[in-house]
PDB file of C-alpha atoms in Angstrom:
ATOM      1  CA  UNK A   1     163.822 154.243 140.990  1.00 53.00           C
ATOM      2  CA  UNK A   2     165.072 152.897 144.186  1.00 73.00           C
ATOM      3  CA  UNK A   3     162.401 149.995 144.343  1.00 92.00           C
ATOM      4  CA  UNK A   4     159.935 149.403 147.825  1.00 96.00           C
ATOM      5  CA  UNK A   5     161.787 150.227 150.749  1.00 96.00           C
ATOM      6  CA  UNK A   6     160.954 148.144 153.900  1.00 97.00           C
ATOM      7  CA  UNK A   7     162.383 148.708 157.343  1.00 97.00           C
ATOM      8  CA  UNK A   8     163.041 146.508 159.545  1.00 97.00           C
ATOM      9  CA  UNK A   9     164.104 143.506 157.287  1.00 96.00           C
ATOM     10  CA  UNK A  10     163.838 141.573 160.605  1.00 97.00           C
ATOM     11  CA  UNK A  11     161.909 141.621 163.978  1.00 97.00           C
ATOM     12  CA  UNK A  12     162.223 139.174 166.903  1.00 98.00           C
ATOM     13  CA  UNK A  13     160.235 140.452 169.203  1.00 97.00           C
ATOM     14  CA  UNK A  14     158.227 138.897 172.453  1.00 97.00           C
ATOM     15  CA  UNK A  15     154.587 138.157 173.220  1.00 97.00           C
ATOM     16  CA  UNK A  16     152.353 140.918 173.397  1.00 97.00           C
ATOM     17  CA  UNK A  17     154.902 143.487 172.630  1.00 98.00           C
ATOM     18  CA  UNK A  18     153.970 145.996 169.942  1.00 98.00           C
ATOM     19  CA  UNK A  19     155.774 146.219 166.508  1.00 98.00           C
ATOM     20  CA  UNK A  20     155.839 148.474 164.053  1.00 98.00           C
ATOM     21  CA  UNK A  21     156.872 148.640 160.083  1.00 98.00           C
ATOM     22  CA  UNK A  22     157.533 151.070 157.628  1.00 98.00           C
ATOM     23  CA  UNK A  23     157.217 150.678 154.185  1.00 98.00           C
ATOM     24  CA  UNK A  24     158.948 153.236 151.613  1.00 97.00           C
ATOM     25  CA  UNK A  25     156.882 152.877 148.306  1.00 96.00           C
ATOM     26  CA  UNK A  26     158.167 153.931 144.850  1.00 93.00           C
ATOM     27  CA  UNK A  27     157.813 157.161 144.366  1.00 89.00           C
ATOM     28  CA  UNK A  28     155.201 158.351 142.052  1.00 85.00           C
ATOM     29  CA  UNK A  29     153.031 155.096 142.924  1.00 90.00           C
ATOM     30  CA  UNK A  30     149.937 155.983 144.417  1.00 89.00           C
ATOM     31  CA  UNK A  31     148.453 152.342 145.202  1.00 92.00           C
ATOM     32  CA  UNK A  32     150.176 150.746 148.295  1.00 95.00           C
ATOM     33  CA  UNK A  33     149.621 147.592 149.395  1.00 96.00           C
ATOM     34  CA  UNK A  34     150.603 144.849 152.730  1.00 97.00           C
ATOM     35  CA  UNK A  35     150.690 141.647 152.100  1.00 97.00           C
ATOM     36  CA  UNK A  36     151.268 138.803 154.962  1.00 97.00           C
ATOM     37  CA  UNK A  37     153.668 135.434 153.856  1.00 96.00           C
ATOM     38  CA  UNK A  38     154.053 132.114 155.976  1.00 94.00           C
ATOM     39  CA  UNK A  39     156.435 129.818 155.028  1.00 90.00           C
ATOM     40  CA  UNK A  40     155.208 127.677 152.430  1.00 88.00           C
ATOM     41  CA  UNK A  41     152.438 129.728 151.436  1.00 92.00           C
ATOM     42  CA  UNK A  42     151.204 132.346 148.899  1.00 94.00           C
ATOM     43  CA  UNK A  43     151.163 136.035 149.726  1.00 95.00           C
ATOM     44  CA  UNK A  44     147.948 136.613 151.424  1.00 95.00           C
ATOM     45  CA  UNK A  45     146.592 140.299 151.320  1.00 94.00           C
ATOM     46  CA  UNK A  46     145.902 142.396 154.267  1.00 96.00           C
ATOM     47  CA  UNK A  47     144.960 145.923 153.186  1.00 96.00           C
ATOM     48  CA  UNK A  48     145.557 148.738 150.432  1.00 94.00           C
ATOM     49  CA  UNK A  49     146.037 152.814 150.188  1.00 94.00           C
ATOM     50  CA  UNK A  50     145.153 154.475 147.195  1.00 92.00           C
ATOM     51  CA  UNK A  51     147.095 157.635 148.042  1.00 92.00           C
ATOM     52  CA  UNK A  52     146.411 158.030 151.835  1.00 93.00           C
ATOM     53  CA  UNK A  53     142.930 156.929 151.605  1.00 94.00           C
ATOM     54  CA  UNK A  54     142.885 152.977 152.988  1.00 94.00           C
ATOM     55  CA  UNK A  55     140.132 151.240 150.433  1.00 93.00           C
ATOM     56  CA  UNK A  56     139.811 148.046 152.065  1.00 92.00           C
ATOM     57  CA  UNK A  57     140.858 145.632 154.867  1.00 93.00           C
ATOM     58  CA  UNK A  58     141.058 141.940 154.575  1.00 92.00           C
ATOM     59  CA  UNK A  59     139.343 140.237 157.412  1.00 88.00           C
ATOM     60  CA  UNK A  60     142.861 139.097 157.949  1.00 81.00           C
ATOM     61  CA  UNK A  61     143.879 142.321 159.602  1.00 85.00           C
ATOM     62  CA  UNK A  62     142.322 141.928 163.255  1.00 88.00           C
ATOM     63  CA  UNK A  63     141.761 144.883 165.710  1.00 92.00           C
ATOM     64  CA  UNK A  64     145.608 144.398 166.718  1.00 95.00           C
ATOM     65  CA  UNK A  65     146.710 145.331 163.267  1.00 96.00           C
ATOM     66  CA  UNK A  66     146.829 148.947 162.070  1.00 95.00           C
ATOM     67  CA  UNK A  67     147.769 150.814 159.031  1.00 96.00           C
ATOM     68  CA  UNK A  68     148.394 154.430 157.819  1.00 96.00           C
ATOM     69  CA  UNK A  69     149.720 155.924 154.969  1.00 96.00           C
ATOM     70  CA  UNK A  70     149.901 159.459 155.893  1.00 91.00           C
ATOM     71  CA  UNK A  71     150.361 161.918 153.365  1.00 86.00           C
ATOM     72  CA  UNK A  72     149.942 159.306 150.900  1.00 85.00           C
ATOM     73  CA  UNK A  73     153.644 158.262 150.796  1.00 91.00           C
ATOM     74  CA  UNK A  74     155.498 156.209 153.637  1.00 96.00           C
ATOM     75  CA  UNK A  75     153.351 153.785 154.977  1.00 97.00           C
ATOM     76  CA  UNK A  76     153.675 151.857 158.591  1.00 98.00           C
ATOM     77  CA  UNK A  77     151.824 148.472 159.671  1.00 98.00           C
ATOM     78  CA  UNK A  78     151.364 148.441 163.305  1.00 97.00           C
ATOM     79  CA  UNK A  79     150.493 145.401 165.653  1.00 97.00           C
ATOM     80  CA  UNK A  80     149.607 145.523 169.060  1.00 97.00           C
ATOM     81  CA  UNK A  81     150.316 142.855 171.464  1.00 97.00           C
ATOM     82  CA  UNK A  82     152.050 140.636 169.319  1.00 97.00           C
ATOM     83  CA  UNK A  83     150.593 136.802 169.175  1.00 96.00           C
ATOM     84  CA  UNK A  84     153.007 133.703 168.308  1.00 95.00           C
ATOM     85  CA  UNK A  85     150.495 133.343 165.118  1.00 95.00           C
ATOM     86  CA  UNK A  86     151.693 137.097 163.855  1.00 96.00           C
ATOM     87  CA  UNK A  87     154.928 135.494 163.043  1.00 97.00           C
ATOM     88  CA  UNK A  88     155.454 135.892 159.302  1.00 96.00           C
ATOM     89  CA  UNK A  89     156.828 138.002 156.639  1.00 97.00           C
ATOM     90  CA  UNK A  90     155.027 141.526 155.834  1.00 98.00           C
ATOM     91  CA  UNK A  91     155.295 142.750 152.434  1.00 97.00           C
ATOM     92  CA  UNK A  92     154.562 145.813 151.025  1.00 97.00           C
ATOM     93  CA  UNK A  93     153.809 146.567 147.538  1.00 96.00           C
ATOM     94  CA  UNK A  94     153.284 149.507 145.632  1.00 94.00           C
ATOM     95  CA  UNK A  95     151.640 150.221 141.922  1.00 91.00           C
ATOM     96  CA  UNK A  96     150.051 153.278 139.708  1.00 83.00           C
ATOM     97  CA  UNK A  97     146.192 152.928 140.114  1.00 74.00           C
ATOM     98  CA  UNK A  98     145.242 150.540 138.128  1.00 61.00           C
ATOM     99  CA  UNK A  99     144.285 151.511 134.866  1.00 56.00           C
ATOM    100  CA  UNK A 100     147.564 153.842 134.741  1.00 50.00           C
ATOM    101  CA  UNK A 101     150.590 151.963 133.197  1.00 50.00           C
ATOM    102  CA  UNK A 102     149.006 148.579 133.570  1.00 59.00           C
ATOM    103  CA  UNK A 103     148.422 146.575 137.276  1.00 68.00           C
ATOM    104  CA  UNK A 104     152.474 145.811 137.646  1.00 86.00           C
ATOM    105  CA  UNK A 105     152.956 145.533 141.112  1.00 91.00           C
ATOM    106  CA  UNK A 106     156.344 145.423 142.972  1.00 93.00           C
ATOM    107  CA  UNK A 107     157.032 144.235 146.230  1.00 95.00           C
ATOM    108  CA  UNK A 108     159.409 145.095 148.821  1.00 96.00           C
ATOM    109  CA  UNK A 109     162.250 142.679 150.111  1.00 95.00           C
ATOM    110  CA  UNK A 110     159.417 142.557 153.098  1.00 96.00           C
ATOM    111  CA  UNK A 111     159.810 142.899 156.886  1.00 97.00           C
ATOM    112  CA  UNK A 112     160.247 139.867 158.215  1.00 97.00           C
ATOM    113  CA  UNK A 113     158.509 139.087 161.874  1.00 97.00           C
ATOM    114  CA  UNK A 114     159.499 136.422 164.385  1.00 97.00           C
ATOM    115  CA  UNK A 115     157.039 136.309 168.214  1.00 97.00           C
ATOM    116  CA  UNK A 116     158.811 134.403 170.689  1.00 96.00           C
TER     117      UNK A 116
ATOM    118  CA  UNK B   1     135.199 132.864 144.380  1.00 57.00           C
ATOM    119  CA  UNK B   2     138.202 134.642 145.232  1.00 67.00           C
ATOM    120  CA  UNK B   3     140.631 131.096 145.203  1.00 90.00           C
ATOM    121  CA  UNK B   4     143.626 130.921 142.521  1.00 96.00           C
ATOM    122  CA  UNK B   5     144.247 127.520 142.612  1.00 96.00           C
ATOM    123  CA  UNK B   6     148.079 126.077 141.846  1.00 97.00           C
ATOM    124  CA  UNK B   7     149.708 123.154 140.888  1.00 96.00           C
ATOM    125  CA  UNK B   8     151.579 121.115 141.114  1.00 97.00           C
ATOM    126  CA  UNK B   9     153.417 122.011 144.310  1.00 96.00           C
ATOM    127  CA  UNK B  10     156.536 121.258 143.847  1.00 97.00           C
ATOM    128  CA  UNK B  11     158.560 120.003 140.433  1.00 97.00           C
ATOM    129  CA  UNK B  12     162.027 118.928 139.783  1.00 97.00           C
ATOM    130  CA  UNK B  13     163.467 118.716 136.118  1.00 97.00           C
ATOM    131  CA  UNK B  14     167.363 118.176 134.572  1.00 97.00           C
ATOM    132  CA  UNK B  15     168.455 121.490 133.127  1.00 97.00           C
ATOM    133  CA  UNK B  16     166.832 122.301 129.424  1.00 97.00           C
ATOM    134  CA  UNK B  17     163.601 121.057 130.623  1.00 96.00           C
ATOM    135  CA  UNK B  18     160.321 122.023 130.135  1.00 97.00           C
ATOM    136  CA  UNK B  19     158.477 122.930 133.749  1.00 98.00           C
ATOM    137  CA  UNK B  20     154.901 123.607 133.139  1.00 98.00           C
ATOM    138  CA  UNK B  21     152.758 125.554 136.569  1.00 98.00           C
ATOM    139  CA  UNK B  22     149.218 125.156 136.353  1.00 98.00           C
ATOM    140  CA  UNK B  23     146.895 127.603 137.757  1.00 98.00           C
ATOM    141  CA  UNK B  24     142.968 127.731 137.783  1.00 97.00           C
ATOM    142  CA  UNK B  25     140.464 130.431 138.920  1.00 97.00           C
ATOM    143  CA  UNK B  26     136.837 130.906 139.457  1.00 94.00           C
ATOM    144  CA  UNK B  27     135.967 134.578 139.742  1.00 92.00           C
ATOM    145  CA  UNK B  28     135.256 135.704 136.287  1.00 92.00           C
ATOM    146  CA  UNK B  29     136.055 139.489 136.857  1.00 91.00           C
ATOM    147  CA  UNK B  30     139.615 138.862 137.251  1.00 92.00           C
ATOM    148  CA  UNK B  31     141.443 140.367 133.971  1.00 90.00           C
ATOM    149  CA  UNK B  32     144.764 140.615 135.198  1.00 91.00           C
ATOM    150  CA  UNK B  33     146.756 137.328 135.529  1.00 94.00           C
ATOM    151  CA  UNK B  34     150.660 138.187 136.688  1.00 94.00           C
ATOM    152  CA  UNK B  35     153.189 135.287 137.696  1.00 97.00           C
ATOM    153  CA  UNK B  36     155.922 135.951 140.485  1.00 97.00           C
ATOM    154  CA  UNK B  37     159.514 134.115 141.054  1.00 97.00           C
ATOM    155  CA  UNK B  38     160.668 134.402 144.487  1.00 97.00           C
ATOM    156  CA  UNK B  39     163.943 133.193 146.169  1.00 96.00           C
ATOM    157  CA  UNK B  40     164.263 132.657 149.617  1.00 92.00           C
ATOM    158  CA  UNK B  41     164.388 135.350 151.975  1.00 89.00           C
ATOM    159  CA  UNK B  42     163.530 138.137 148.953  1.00 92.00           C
ATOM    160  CA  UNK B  43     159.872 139.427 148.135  1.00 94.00           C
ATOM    161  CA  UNK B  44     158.246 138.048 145.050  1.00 96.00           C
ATOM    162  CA  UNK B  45     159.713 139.347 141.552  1.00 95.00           C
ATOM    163  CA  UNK B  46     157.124 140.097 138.637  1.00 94.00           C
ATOM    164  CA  UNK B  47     158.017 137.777 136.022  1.00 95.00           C
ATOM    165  CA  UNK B  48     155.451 137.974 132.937  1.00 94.00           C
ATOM    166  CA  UNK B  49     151.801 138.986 133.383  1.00 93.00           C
ATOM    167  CA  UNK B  50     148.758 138.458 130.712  1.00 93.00           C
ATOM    168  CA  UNK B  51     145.150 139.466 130.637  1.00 90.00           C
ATOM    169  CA  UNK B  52     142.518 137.498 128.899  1.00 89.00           C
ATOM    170  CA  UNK B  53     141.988 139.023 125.599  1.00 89.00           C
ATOM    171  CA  UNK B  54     144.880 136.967 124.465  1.00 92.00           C
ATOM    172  CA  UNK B  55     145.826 133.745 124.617  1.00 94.00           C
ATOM    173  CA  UNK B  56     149.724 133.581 125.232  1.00 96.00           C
ATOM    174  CA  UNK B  57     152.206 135.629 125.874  1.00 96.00           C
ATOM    175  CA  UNK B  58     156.586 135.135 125.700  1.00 96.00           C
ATOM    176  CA  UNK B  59     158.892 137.442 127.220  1.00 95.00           C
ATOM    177  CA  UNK B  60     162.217 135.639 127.152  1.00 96.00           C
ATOM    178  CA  UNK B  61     162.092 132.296 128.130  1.00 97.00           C
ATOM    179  CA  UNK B  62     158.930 132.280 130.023  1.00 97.00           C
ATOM    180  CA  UNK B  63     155.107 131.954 128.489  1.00 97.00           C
ATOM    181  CA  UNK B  64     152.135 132.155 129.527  1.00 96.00           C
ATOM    182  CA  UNK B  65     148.898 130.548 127.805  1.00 96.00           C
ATOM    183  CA  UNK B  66     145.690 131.134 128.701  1.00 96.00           C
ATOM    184  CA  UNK B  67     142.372 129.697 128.410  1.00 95.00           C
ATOM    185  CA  UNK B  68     139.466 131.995 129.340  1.00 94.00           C
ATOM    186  CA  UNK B  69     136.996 129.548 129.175  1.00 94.00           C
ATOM    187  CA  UNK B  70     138.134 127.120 131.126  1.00 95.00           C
ATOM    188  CA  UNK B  71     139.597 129.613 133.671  1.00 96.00           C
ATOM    189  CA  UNK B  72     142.640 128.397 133.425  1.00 97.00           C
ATOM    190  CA  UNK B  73     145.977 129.650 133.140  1.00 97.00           C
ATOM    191  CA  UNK B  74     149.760 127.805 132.984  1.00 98.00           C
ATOM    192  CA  UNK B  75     153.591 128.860 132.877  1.00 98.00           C
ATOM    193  CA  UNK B  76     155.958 127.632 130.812  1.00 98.00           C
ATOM    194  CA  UNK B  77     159.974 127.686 130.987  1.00 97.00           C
ATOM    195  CA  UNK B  78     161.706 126.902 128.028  1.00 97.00           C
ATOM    196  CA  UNK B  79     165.163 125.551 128.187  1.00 97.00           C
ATOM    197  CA  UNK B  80     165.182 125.815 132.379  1.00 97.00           C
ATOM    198  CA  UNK B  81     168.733 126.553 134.060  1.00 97.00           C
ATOM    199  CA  UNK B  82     169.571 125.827 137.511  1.00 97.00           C
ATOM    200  CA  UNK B  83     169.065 129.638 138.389  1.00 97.00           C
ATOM    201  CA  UNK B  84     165.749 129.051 137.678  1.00 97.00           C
ATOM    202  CA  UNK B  85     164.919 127.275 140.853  1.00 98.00           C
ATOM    203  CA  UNK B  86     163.001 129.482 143.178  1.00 97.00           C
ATOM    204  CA  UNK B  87     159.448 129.249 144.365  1.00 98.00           C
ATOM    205  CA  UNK B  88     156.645 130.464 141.491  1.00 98.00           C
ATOM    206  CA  UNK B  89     153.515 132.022 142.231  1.00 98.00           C
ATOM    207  CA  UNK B  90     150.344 132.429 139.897  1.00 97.00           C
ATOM    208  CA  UNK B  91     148.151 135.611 140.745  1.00 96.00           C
ATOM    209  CA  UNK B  92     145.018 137.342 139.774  1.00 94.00           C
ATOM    210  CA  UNK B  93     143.084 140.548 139.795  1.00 91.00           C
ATOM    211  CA  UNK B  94     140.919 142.910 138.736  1.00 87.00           C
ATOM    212  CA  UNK B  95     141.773 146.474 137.375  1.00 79.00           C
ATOM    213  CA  UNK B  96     139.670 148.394 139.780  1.00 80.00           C
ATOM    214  CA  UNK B  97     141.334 147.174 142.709  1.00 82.00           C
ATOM    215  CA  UNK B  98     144.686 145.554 141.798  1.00 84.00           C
ATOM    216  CA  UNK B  99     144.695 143.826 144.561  1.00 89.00           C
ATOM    217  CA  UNK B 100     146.756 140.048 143.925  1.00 93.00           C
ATOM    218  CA  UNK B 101     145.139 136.755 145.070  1.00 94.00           C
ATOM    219  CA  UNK B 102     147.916 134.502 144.979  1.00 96.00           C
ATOM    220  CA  UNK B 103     148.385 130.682 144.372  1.00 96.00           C
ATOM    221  CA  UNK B 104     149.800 128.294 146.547  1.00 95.00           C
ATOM    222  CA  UNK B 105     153.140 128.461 145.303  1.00 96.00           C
ATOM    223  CA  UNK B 106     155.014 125.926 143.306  1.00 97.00           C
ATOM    224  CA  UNK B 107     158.975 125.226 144.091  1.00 97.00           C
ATOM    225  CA  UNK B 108     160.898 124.522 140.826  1.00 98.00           C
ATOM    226  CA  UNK B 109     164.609 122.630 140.771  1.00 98.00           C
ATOM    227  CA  UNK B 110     166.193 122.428 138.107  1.00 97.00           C
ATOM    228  CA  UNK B 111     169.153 119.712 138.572  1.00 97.00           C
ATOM    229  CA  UNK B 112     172.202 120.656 136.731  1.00 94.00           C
TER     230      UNK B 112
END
C-alpha cells in the first residue's frame, strides 16, 4: 500500500495556460475523489469516480475544469486557461465504495497550484 | 443543509491540556462523521471517525462524542503534546456517496 500518489506536488504556472494533474489512487479503491484547498480553509469537494464512471460534479468545477478516470484507475484534473482564482491545492482522495470496509478516505499529499 | 459548521478557529493550550473542537451539522442523512489532522504543506490525515449509533468513541488519545440530537459533534485530546499542533478538520457524509463536507478548520498549539 503505497498511499495516493499525486503528481506534480507543485505548479506555477501563468494566466490562461492549461494545467494538468494526475492522481495515482490506492490500488484496489474504486471511489476517487478531487478535492480543492485555499489557505485557511476546509477541503472543498469538486467531483468523484466510482470506478471510471464520474457520479457527480460540484458546481465548483466550472467548464475550465475537467476530469477523467480512465480505466477506472489513474485519474487526471485538467484546467484550461488558468485564472489567478484557480490558485490552490488539489487533492485527491481515494476509498472502497462506501458500504465496503467502512467510508475511510485517504488523501494524497495533493498537487499544489500557484497562477501568476 | 450541506454546512459542517466548526469551532472555535483557532486554540492554544500548555502541553497536557485538554483541547476540545466543536462541530455542528444540519443535514440529517449524514451517518458518517470522520475528523482529519493536517500539517502544513501535507494532505489531511484520518484521525478517528464515528457514526451516530454511538455516542463516543477513543482510539488513543483522541475521542469523539456525539450527540445525534442536537447534531452535534466534538473532539477531544487528552494529555496534548506539542506534536499535536496542526490544523483539525471535522467532516461529514453519507454512505451512499462518501463524499466529505468539511469544517472550517481549527489550528491547535500546544505550547511546550
Amino acid at each position: 500500500d503505497t498511499g495516493v500518489s499525486q503528481d506534480p506536488r507543485h505548479k506555477i504556472t501563468k494566466r490562461g495556460q492549461n494545467v494538468t494533474f494526475r492522481c495515482d489512487p490506492i490500488s484496489e479503491h474504486n471511489r476517487l475523489y478531487w478535492y480543492r484547498q485555499t489557505l485557511g480553509q476546509g477541503p472543498e469537494f469538486l467531483t468523484y469516480f466510482q470506478n471510471e464512471a464520474q457520479l457527480e460534479k460540484s458546481r465548483l468545477l466550472s467548464d475550465r475544469f475537467s476530469a477523467e478516470r480512465p480505466k477506472g484507475s489513474f485519474s487526471t484534473l485538467e484546467i484550461q486557461r488558468t485564472e489567478q482564482g484557480d490558485s490552490a491545492m488539489y487533492l485527491c482522495a481515494s476509498s472502497f465504495k462506501a458500504g465496503e470496509s467502512g467510508n475511510t478516505i485517504y488523501f494524497g499529499e495533493g498537487s499544489w497550484l500557484t497562477v501568476v | 443543509q450541506q454546512q459542517v459548521k466548526q469551532s472555535p478557529q483557532s486554540l492554544i493550550v500548555q502541553k497536557g491540556g485538554i483541547p476540545i473542537i466543536n462541530c455542528a451539522y444540519e443535514n440529517t442523512a449524514f451517518d458518517y462523521f470522520p475528523w482529519y489532522q493536517q500539517f502544513p504543506g501535507k494532505g489531511p490525515a484520518l484521525l478517528i471517525a464515528i457514526r451516530p449509533d454511538v455516542s463516543e468513541k477513543k482510539e488513543g488519545r483522541f475521542t469523539i462524542s456525539f450527540n445525534k440530537s442536537a447534531k452535534q459533534f466534538s473532539l477531544h485530546i487528552m494529555d496534548s503534546q506539542p506534536g499535536d499542533s496542526a490544523t483539525y478538520f471535522c467532516a461529514a457524509s453519507t454512505t451512499n456517496t462518501g463524499k466529505l463536507i468539511f469544517g472550517q478548520g481549527t489550528t491547535l498549539q500546544v505550547k511546550p
